Short mmCIF file of C-alpha atoms in Angstrom, two decimals:
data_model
loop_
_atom_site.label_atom_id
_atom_site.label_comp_id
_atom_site.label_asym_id
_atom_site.label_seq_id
_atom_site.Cartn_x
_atom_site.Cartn_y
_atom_site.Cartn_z
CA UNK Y 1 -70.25 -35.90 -170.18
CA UNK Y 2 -70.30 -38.88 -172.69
CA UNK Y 3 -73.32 -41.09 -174.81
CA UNK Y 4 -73.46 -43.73 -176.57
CA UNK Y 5 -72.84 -43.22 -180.42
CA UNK Y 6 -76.42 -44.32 -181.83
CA UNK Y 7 -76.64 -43.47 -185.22
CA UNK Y 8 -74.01 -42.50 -187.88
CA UNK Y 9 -74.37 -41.78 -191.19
CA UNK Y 10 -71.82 -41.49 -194.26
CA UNK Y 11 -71.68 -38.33 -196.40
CA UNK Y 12 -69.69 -39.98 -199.30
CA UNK Y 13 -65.84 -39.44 -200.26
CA UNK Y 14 -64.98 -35.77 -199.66
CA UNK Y 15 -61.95 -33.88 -200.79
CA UNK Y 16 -60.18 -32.39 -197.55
CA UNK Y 17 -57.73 -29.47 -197.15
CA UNK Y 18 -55.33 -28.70 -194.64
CA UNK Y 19 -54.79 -24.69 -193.29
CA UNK Y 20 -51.82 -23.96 -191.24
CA UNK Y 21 -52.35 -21.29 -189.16
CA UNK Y 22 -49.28 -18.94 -188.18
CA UNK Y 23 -49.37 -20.47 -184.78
CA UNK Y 24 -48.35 -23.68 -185.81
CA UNK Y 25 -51.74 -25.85 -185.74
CA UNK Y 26 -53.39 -27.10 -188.72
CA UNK Y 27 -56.57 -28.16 -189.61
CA UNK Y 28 -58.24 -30.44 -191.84
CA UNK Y 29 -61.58 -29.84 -193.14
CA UNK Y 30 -63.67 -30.14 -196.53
CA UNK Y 31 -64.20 -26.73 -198.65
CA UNK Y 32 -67.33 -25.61 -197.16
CA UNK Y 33 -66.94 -25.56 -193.51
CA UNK Y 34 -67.38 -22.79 -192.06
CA UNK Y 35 -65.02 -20.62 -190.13
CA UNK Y 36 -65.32 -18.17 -187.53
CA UNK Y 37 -63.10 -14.72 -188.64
CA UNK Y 38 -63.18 -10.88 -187.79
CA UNK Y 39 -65.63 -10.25 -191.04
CA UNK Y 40 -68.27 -13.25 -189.57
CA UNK Y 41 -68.41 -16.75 -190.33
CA UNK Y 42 -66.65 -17.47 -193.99
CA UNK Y 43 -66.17 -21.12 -195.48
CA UNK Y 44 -63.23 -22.50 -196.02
CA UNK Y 45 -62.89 -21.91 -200.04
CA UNK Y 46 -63.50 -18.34 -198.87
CA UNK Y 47 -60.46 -17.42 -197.15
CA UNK Y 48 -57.50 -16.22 -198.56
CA UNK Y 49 -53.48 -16.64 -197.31
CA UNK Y 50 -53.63 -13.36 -194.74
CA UNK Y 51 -57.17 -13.97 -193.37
CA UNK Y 52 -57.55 -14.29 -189.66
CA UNK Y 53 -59.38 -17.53 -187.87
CA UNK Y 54 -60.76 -17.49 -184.38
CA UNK Y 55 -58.44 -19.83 -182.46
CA UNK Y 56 -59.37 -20.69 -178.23
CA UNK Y 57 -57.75 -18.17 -176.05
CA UNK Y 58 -58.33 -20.83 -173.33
CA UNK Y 59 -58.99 -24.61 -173.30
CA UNK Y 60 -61.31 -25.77 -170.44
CA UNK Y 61 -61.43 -29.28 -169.56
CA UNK Y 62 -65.07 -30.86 -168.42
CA UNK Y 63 -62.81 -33.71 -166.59
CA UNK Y 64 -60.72 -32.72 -163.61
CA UNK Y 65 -59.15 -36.21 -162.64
CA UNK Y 66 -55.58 -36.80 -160.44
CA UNK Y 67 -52.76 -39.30 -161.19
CA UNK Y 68 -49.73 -40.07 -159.00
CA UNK Y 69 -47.02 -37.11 -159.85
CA UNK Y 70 -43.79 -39.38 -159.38
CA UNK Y 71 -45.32 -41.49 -162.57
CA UNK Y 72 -46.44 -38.05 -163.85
CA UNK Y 73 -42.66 -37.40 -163.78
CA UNK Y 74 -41.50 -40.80 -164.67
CA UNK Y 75 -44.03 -40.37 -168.17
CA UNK Y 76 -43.11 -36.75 -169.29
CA UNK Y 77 -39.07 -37.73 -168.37
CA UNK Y 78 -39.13 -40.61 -170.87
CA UNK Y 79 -41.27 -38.37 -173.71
CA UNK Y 80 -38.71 -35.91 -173.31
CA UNK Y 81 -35.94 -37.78 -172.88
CA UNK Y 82 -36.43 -41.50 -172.55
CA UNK Y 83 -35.17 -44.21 -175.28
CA UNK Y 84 -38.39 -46.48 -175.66
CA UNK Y 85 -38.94 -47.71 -179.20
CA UNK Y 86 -37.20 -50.99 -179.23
CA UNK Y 87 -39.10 -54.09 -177.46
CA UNK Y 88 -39.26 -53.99 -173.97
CA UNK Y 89 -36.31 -51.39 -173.10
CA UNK Y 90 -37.16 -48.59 -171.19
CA UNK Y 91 -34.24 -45.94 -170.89
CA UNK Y 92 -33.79 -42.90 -169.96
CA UNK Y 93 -30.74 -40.67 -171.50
CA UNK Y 94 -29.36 -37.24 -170.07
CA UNK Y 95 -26.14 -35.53 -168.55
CA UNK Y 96 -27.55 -33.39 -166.00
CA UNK Y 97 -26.92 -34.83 -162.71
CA UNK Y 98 -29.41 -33.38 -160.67
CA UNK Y 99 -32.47 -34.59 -163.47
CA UNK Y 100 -30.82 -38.13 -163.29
CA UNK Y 101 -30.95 -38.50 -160.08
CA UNK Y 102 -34.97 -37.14 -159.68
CA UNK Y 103 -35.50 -39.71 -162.53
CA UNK Y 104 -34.23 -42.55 -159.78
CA UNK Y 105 -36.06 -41.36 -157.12
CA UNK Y 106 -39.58 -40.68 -158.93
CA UNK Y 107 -39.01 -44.27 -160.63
CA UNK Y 108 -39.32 -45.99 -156.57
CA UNK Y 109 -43.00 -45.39 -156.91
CA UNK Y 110 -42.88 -48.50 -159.39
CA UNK Y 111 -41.76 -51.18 -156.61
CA UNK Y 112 -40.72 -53.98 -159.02
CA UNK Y 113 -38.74 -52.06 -161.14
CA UNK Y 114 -34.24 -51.84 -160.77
CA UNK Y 115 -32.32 -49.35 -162.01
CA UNK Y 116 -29.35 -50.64 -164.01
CA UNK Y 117 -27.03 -47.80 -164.80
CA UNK Y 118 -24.29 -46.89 -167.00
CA UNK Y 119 -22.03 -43.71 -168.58
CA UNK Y 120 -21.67 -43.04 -172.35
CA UNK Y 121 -19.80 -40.90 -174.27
CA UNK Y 122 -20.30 -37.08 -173.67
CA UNK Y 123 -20.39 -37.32 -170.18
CA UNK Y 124 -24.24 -38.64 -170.81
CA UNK Y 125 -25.76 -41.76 -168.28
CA UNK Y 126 -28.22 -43.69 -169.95
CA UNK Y 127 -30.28 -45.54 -167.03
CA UNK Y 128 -32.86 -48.29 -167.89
CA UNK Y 129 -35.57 -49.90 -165.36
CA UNK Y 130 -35.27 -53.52 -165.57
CA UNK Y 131 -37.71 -56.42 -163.39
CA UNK Y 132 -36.23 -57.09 -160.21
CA UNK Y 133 -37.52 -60.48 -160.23
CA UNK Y 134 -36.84 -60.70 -164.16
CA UNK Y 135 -40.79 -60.99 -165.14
CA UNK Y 136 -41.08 -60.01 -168.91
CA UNK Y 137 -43.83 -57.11 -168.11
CA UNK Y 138 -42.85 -54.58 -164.96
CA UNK Y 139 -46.08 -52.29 -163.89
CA UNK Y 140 -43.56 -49.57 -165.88
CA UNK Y 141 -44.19 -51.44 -168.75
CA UNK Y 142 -47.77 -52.21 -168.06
CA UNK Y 143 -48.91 -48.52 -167.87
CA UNK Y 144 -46.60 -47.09 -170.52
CA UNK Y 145 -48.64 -49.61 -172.76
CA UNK Y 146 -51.71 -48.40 -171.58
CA UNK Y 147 -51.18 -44.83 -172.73
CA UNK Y 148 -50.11 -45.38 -175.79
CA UNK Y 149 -45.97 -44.92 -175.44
CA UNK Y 150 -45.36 -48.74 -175.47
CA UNK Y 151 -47.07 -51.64 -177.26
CA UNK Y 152 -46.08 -54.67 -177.53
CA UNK Y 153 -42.84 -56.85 -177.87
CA UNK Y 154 -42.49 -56.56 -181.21
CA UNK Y 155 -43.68 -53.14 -182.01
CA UNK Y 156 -41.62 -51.70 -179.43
CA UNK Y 157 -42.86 -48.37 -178.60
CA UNK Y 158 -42.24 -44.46 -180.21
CA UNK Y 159 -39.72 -43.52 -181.76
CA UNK Y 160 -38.60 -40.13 -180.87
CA UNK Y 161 -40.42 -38.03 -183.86
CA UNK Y 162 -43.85 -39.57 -183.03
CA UNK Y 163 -44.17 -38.95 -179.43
CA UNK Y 164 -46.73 -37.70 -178.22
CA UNK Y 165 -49.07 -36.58 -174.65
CA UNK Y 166 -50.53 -39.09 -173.80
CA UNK Y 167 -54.14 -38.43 -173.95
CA UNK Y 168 -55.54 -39.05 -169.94
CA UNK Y 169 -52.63 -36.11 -169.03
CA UNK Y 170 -55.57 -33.56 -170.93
CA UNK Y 171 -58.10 -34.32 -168.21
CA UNK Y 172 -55.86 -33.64 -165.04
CA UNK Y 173 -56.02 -30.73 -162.94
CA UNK Y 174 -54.34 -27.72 -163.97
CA UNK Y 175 -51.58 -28.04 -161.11
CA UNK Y 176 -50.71 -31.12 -162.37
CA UNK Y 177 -50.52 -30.13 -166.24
CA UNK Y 178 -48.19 -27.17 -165.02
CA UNK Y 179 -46.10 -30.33 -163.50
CA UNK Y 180 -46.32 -32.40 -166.40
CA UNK Y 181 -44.87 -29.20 -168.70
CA UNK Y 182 -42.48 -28.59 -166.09
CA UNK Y 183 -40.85 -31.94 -166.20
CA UNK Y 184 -41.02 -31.97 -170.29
CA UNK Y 185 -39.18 -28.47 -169.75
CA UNK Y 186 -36.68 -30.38 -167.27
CA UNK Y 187 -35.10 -32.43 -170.64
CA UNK Y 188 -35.68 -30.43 -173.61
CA UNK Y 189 -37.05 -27.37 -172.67
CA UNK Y 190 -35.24 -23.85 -172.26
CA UNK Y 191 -35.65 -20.52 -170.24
CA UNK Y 192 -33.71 -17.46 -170.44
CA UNK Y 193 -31.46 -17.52 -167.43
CA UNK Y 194 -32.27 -14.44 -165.01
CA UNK Y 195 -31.27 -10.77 -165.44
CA UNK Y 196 -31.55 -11.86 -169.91
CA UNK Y 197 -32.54 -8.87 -171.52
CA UNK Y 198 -34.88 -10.93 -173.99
CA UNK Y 199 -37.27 -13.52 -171.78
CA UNK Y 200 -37.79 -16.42 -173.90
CA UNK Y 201 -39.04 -19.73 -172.60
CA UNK Y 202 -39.06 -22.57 -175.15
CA UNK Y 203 -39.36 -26.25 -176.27
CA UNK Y 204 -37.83 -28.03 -179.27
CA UNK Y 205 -38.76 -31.83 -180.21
CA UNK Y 206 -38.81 -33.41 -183.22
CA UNK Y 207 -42.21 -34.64 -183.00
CA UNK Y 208 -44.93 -32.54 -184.62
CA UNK Y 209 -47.24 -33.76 -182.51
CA UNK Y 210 -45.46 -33.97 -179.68
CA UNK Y 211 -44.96 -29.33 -180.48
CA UNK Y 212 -49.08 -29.75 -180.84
CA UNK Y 213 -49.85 -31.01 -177.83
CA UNK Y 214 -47.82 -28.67 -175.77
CA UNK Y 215 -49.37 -25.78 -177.18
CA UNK Y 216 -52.46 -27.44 -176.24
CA UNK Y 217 -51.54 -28.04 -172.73
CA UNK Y 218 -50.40 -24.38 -172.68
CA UNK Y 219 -53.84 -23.04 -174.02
CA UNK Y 220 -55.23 -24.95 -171.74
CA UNK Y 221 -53.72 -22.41 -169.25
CA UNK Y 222 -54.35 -19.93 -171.03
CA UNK Y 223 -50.60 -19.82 -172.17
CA UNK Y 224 -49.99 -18.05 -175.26
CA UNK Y 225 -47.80 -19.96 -177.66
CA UNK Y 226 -46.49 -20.52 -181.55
CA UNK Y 227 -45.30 -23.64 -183.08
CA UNK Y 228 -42.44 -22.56 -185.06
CA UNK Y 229 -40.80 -25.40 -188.14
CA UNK Y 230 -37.11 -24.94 -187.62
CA UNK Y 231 -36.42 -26.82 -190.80
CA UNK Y 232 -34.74 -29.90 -191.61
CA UNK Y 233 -31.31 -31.26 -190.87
CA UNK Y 234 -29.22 -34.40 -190.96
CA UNK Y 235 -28.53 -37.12 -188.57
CA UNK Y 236 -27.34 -40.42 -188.63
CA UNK Y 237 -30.93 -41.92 -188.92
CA UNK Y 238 -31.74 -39.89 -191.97
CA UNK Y 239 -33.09 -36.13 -192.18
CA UNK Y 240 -35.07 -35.16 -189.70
CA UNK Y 241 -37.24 -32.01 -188.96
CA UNK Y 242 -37.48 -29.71 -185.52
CA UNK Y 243 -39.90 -27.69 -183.93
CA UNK Y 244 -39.69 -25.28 -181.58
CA UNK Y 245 -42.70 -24.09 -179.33
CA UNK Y 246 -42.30 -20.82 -178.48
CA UNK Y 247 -44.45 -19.14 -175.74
CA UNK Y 248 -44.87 -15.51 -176.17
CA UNK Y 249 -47.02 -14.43 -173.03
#
């Protein structure tokens, strides 16, 4: 449920700490709030490097809403993949065949929008959805600025280390979260292939937050999973940093 905010008051300027937790998260909080830990509740200035924190097992959302899954696709494809930071371009960049081609067919659902494609080095297609009557703003455009992926002409939209879930895909059912993670999986992700004798099913990005929110979406299904910092390493935009989210269950 939701209120109205009625009353606020302010406590002053407060020094804040951040604890990173072996499973990747952090949290920010002042010295004395209180944490929940297998001795009983202990403030913050109270716990020491190898102390244990209660963290949710399971995430359960009060909202259970439904969204179309071909934009579902079309969303988590260009998070994962997709080349939006500069003005109005909308591309999406990848060498398997087979993911290309779902990327053309779940981008139909947005009626005004042409595909205009073409092949780069390494064998990789970059394909971008353009107007088909040559209107500045397609209804692409339009909702990726809604949820936060786009804004306008001259911000351009994220750059590939502050991507992010946008925040509506928390409130969706869990059968389409599991397709939301699937199709992040489809670009970036890995899984051991069958008959491995190690299983391992991961996901690297070079967005923090990006890592945080799909161990979110994973607790939220009662997935079991640990942000790992892979460290940093060079490119030719500058040094940048990667993390991996593991899931262990």
């Amino acid at each position: 449920t939701t209120a109205r905010v009625t009353k606020w008051m302010s406590n002053g300027i407060r020094t804040t700490y951040k604890i990173s937790l072996s499973n990747g998260m952090q949290i920010r909080a002042t010295d004395n709030h209180q944490f929940l830990t297998e001795y009983g509740w202990k403030r913050l200035d109270e716990l020491s490097e190898n102390d244990c924190i209660a963290v949710p097992k399971i995430m359960e959302s009060a909202i259970s809403s439904s969204f179309n899954l071909d934009k579902l696709r079309v969303i988590a494809y260009l998070i994962g993949d997709g080349s939006i930071s500069i003005k109005s371009d909308i591309d999406f960049i990848n060498k398997d065949q087979v993911v290309l081609d779902e990327y053309k067919r779940a981008l139909k659902i947005f009626t005004d929008v042409r595909v205009a494609e073409r092949l780069q080095i390494r064998d990789v297609t970059r394909i971008s959805a353009r107007s088909i009557d040559g209107r500045y703003e397609t209804s692409l455009l339009k909702l990726l600025r809604e949820i936060g992926l786009k804004g306008s002409y001259e911000d351009g939209g994220c750059r590939s280390e502050n991507k992010f879930v946008p925040s509506f895909i928390f409130s969706l059912e869990d059968s389409e979260i599991c397709f939301f993670l699937a199709s992040l999986w489809d670009c970036d992700g890995h899984v051991n292939e069958a008959g491995a004798s190690k299983k391992n099913v991961s996901y690297k990005t070079i967005s923090y937050q990006l890592a945080i929110d799909i161990h979110s979406l994973l607790t939220r299904l009662g997935i079991f999973s640990r942000v790992h910092n892979l460290g940093n390493y060079e490119t030719q935009s500058g040094t940048q940093t990667a993390y991996q989210v593991n899931v262990l269950d």
